[in-house]
Amino acid sequence: MSNEWSEPVRLNDDGLIITITTTAQARTFLQHVKQSTRWREAHAKCSAAAAGHLDHDEARRAFVQAAH
């Protein structure tokens, strides 16, 4: 199973465009941003996927949901 997402997620962070392409990148990004229920859930799913316990696509969906 590849940890590279089939489609990257691009975020606008106060004018800085950030491109996230893997679960590990998403997990790191989530560690350094605002905390909310969605962010915490996305972080947990990205951590689980990085450890091989969850599908990377599911982690990506959680990340996208938290980002928007």
CSV table of N, CA, C and O in Angstrom, one decimal:
chain,number,residue,atom,x,y,z
A,1,MET,N,0.8,-1.2,0.0
A,1,MET,CA,0.0,0.0,0.0
A,1,MET,C,0.9,1.2,0.0
A,1,MET,O,1.8,1.4,0.8
A,2,SER,N,0.6,2.1,-0.9
A,2,SER,CA,1.4,3.4,-1.0
A,2,SER,C,0.8,4.4,0.0
A,2,SER,O,-0.4,4.5,0.2
A,3,ASN,N,1.7,5.2,0.6
A,3,ASN,CA,1.2,6.2,1.5
A,3,ASN,C,1.0,7.6,0.7
A,3,ASN,O,0.6,8.5,1.3
A,4,GLU,N,1.4,7.6,-0.6
A,4,GLU,CA,1.2,8.8,-1.4
A,4,GLU,C,-0.3,8.8,-1.8
A,4,GLU,O,-0.8,7.9,-2.3
A,5,TRP,N,-0.9,10.0,-1.6
A,5,TRP,CA,-2.3,10.1,-2.0
A,5,TRP,C,-2.4,10.3,-3.5
A,5,TRP,O,-1.6,10.8,-4.1
A,6,SER,N,-3.5,9.8,-4.0
A,6,SER,CA,-3.7,9.8,-5.5
A,6,SER,C,-3.9,11.3,-5.9
A,6,SER,O,-3.6,11.6,-7.1
A,7,GLU,N,-4.4,12.1,-5.1
A,7,GLU,CA,-4.6,13.5,-5.4
A,7,GLU,C,-4.2,14.3,-4.2
A,7,GLU,O,-4.7,14.2,-3.1
A,8,PRO,N,-3.2,15.3,-4.4
A,8,PRO,CA,-2.7,16.1,-3.2
A,8,PRO,C,-3.8,17.0,-2.7
A,8,PRO,O,-4.8,17.3,-3.5
A,9,VAL,N,-3.7,17.5,-1.5
A,9,VAL,CA,-4.6,18.4,-0.9
A,9,VAL,C,-3.8,19.8,-0.8
A,9,VAL,O,-2.7,19.8,-0.3
A,10,ARG,N,-4.4,20.8,-1.4
A,10,ARG,CA,-3.8,22.1,-1.3
A,10,ARG,C,-4.6,23.0,-0.4
A,10,ARG,O,-5.8,23.1,-0.5
A,11,LEU,N,-3.9,23.7,0.6
A,11,LEU,CA,-4.5,24.5,1.6
A,11,LEU,C,-3.9,25.9,1.4
A,11,LEU,O,-2.7,26.1,1.1
A,12,ASN,N,-4.8,26.9,1.7
A,12,ASN,CA,-4.3,28.3,1.7
A,12,ASN,C,-4.2,28.7,3.1
A,12,ASN,O,-5.2,28.8,3.8
A,13,ASP,N,-3.0,28.9,3.6
A,13,ASP,CA,-2.8,29.3,5.0
A,13,ASP,C,-2.3,30.7,5.0
A,13,ASP,O,-1.1,31.0,4.9
A,14,ASP,N,-3.2,31.7,5.1
A,14,ASP,CA,-2.9,33.1,5.1
A,14,ASP,C,-2.1,33.5,3.9
A,14,ASP,O,-1.1,34.2,4.0
A,15,GLY,N,-2.5,33.0,2.7
A,15,GLY,CA,-1.8,33.4,1.5
A,15,GLY,C,-0.6,32.4,1.1
A,15,GLY,O,-0.1,32.5,0.0
A,16,LEU,N,-0.3,31.6,2.0
A,16,LEU,CA,0.8,30.6,1.7
A,16,LEU,C,0.1,29.3,1.3
A,16,LEU,O,-0.8,28.7,2.0
A,17,ILE,N,0.3,28.8,0.1
A,17,ILE,CA,-0.3,27.6,-0.4
A,17,ILE,C,0.6,26.4,0.1
A,17,ILE,O,1.8,26.3,-0.2
A,18,ILE,N,-0.1,25.5,0.8
A,18,ILE,CA,0.6,24.3,1.3
A,18,ILE,C,0.0,23.1,0.6
A,18,ILE,O,-1.2,22.9,0.5
A,19,THR,N,0.9,22.2,0.1
A,19,THR,CA,0.5,21.0,-0.6
A,19,THR,C,0.8,19.8,0.2
A,19,THR,O,2.0,19.6,0.6
A,20,ILE,N,-0.2,19.1,0.5
A,20,ILE,CA,0.0,17.9,1.3
A,20,ILE,C,-0.3,16.7,0.4
A,20,ILE,O,-1.3,16.6,-0.2
A,21,THR,N,0.7,15.7,0.4
A,21,THR,CA,0.6,14.6,-0.5
A,21,THR,C,0.6,13.2,0.2
A,21,THR,O,0.4,12.2,-0.5
A,22,THR,N,0.9,13.2,1.5
A,22,THR,CA,0.9,11.9,2.2
A,22,THR,C,0.3,12.1,3.6
A,22,THR,O,0.1,13.2,4.1
A,23,THR,N,-0.1,10.9,4.1
A,23,THR,CA,-0.7,10.9,5.4
A,23,THR,C,0.3,11.4,6.5
A,23,THR,O,-0.1,12.2,7.4
A,24,ALA,N,1.6,11.1,6.3
A,24,ALA,CA,2.6,11.6,7.3
A,24,ALA,C,2.7,13.1,7.3
A,24,ALA,O,2.8,13.8,8.3
A,25,GLN,N,2.6,13.7,6.1
A,25,GLN,CA,2.6,15.2,6.0
A,25,GLN,C,1.4,15.8,6.6
A,25,GLN,O,1.5,16.8,7.3
A,26,ALA,N,0.2,15.2,6.4
A,26,ALA,CA,-1.0,15.6,7.0
A,26,ALA,C,-0.9,15.6,8.5
A,26,ALA,O,-1.3,16.5,9.2
A,27,ARG,N,-0.4,14.5,9.0
A,27,ARG,CA,-0.3,14.3,10.5
A,27,ARG,C,0.6,15.4,11.1
A,27,ARG,O,0.3,16.0,12.1
A,28,THR,N,1.7,15.7,10.4
A,28,THR,CA,2.6,16.7,10.9
A,28,THR,C,2.0,18.1,10.8
A,28,THR,O,2.1,18.9,11.8
A,29,PHE,N,1.3,18.4,9.7
A,29,PHE,CA,0.6,19.7,9.6
A,29,PHE,C,-0.5,19.8,10.7
A,29,PHE,O,-0.6,20.9,11.4
A,30,LEU,N,-1.2,18.8,11.0
A,30,LEU,CA,-2.3,18.8,12.0
A,30,LEU,C,-1.7,19.0,13.4
A,30,LEU,O,-2.4,19.6,14.3
A,31,GLN,N,-0.5,18.6,13.6
A,31,GLN,CA,0.1,18.8,15.0
A,31,GLN,C,0.4,20.3,15.2
A,31,GLN,O,0.6,20.7,16.4
A,32,HIS,N,0.4,21.1,14.2
A,32,HIS,CA,0.9,22.5,14.3
A,32,HIS,C,-0.2,23.5,14.0
A,32,HIS,O,0.1,24.7,13.8
A,33,VAL,N,-1.5,23.1,13.9
A,33,VAL,CA,-2.5,24.0,13.5
A,33,VAL,C,-3.6,24.1,14.6
A,33,VAL,O,-3.5,23.3,15.6
A,34,LYS,N,-4.6,24.9,14.4
A,34,LYS,CA,-5.7,25.0,15.3
A,34,LYS,C,-6.3,23.7,15.7
A,34,LYS,O,-6.3,22.8,14.9
A,35,GLN,N,-6.7,23.6,16.9
A,35,GLN,CA,-7.3,22.4,17.4
A,35,GLN,C,-8.8,22.5,17.4
A,35,GLN,O,-9.4,23.5,17.8
A,36,SER,N,-9.5,21.5,16.9
A,36,SER,CA,-10.9,21.4,16.9
A,36,SER,C,-11.2,19.9,16.9
A,36,SER,O,-10.3,19.1,16.7
A,37,THR,N,-12.5,19.6,17.0
A,37,THR,CA,-12.9,18.2,17.0
A,37,THR,C,-12.5,17.5,15.7
A,37,THR,O,-11.9,16.4,15.6
A,38,ARG,N,-12.8,18.2,14.6
A,38,ARG,CA,-12.4,17.7,13.2
A,38,ARG,C,-10.9,17.5,13.1
A,38,ARG,O,-10.5,16.5,12.5
A,39,TRP,N,-10.1,18.5,13.5
A,39,TRP,CA,-8.7,18.4,13.4
A,39,TRP,C,-8.2,17.2,14.2
A,39,TRP,O,-7.3,16.4,13.8
A,40,ARG,N,-8.7,17.0,15.4
A,40,ARG,CA,-8.2,15.9,16.3
A,40,ARG,C,-8.6,14.6,15.7
A,40,ARG,O,-7.8,13.6,15.7
A,41,GLU,N,-9.8,14.5,15.1
A,41,GLU,CA,-10.2,13.2,14.4
A,41,GLU,C,-9.3,12.9,13.2
A,41,GLU,O,-8.9,11.8,13.0
A,42,ALA,N,-9.1,14.0,12.5
A,42,ALA,CA,-8.2,13.8,11.3
A,42,ALA,C,-6.8,13.4,11.7
A,42,ALA,O,-6.2,12.5,11.1
A,43,HIS,N,-6.3,14.0,12.8
A,43,HIS,CA,-4.9,13.6,13.3
A,43,HIS,C,-4.9,12.2,13.7
A,43,HIS,O,-4.0,11.4,13.4
A,44,ALA,N,-6.0,11.7,14.4
A,44,ALA,CA,-6.0,10.3,14.8
A,44,ALA,C,-6.1,9.4,13.6
A,44,ALA,O,-5.4,8.3,13.6
A,45,LYS,N,-6.8,9.7,12.6
A,45,LYS,CA,-6.9,8.9,11.4
A,45,LYS,C,-5.6,8.9,10.7
A,45,LYS,O,-5.2,7.8,10.2
A,46,CYS,N,-4.9,10.0,10.5
A,46,CYS,CA,-3.7,10.1,9.8
A,46,CYS,C,-2.6,9.3,10.6
A,46,CYS,O,-1.8,8.6,10.0
A,47,SER,N,-2.6,9.3,11.9
A,47,SER,CA,-1.7,8.6,12.7
A,47,SER,C,-1.9,7.1,12.6
A,47,SER,O,-1.0,6.3,12.4
A,48,ALA,N,-3.2,6.7,12.5
A,48,ALA,CA,-3.5,5.3,12.4
A,48,ALA,C,-3.1,4.8,11.0
A,48,ALA,O,-2.6,3.7,10.9
A,49,ALA,N,-3.3,5.6,10.0
A,49,ALA,CA,-2.9,5.2,8.6
A,49,ALA,C,-1.4,5.1,8.5
A,49,ALA,O,-0.9,4.2,7.9
A,50,ALA,N,-0.7,6.1,9.1
A,50,ALA,CA,0.8,6.0,9.1
A,50,ALA,C,1.3,4.8,9.8
A,50,ALA,O,2.4,4.3,9.4
A,51,ALA,N,0.6,4.3,10.8
A,51,ALA,CA,1.0,3.1,11.5
A,51,ALA,C,0.5,1.8,10.8
A,51,ALA,O,0.8,0.7,11.2
A,52,GLY,N,-0.2,2.0,9.7
A,52,GLY,CA,-0.7,0.8,8.9
A,52,GLY,C,-2.0,0.2,9.4
A,52,GLY,O,-2.4,-0.9,9.0
A,53,HIS,N,-2.7,1.0,10.3
A,53,HIS,CA,-4.0,0.4,10.8
A,53,HIS,C,-5.2,1.0,10.2
A,53,HIS,O,-6.3,0.6,10.6
A,54,LEU,N,-5.0,1.9,9.2
A,54,LEU,CA,-6.2,2.5,8.5
A,54,LEU,C,-5.8,2.8,7.1
A,54,LEU,O,-4.6,3.1,6.8
A,55,ASP,N,-6.8,2.7,6.2
A,55,ASP,CA,-6.5,3.0,4.8
A,55,ASP,C,-6.1,4.5,4.6
A,55,ASP,O,-6.7,5.4,5.2
A,56,HIS,N,-5.1,4.8,3.8
A,56,HIS,CA,-4.7,6.1,3.6
A,56,HIS,C,-5.7,7.0,2.9
A,56,HIS,O,-5.8,8.2,3.2
A,57,ASP,N,-6.6,6.4,2.1
A,57,ASP,CA,-7.6,7.2,1.5
A,57,ASP,C,-8.7,7.7,2.5
A,57,ASP,O,-9.2,8.8,2.5
A,58,GLU,N,-8.9,6.9,3.5
A,58,GLU,CA,-9.8,7.3,4.6
A,58,GLU,C,-9.2,8.4,5.4
A,58,GLU,O,-9.9,9.4,5.8
A,59,ALA,N,-7.9,8.3,5.7
A,59,ALA,CA,-7.2,9.4,6.4
A,59,ALA,C,-7.3,10.7,5.6
A,59,ALA,O,-7.5,11.8,6.1
A,60,ARG,N,-7.1,10.6,4.3
A,60,ARG,CA,-7.1,11.8,3.4
A,60,ARG,C,-8.5,12.4,3.4
A,60,ARG,O,-8.6,13.6,3.5
A,61,ARG,N,-9.6,11.6,3.4
A,61,ARG,CA,-10.9,12.1,3.5
A,61,ARG,C,-11.1,12.9,4.8
A,61,ARG,O,-11.7,14.0,4.8
A,62,ALA,N,-10.6,12.4,5.9
A,62,ALA,CA,-10.8,13.0,7.2
A,62,ALA,C,-10.0,14.4,7.2
A,62,ALA,O,-10.5,15.4,7.7
A,63,PHE,N,-8.8,14.3,6.6
A,63,PHE,CA,-8.0,15.6,6.5
A,63,PHE,C,-8.7,16.6,5.7
A,63,PHE,O,-8.8,17.8,6.1
A,64,VAL,N,-9.2,16.2,4.5
A,64,VAL,CA,-9.9,17.2,3.6
A,64,VAL,C,-11.1,17.8,4.4
A,64,VAL,O,-11.4,19.0,4.3
A,65,GLN,N,-11.9,16.9,5.1
A,65,GLN,CA,-13.1,17.4,5.8
A,65,GLN,C,-12.7,18.4,6.9
A,65,GLN,O,-13.3,19.4,7.1
A,66,ALA,N,-11.6,18.1,7.6
A,66,ALA,CA,-11.1,19.1,8.6
A,66,ALA,C,-10.6,20.4,8.0
A,66,ALA,O,-10.8,21.4,8.6
A,67,ALA,N,-10.0,20.3,6.8
A,67,ALA,CA,-9.4,21.5,6.2
A,67,ALA,C,-10.5,22.5,5.6
A,67,ALA,O,-10.2,23.6,5.4
A,68,HIS,N,-11.6,21.9,5.4
A,68,HIS,CA,-12.7,22.8,4.7
A,68,HIS,C,-13.8,23.1,5.6
A,68,HIS,O,-14.2,22.8,6.5
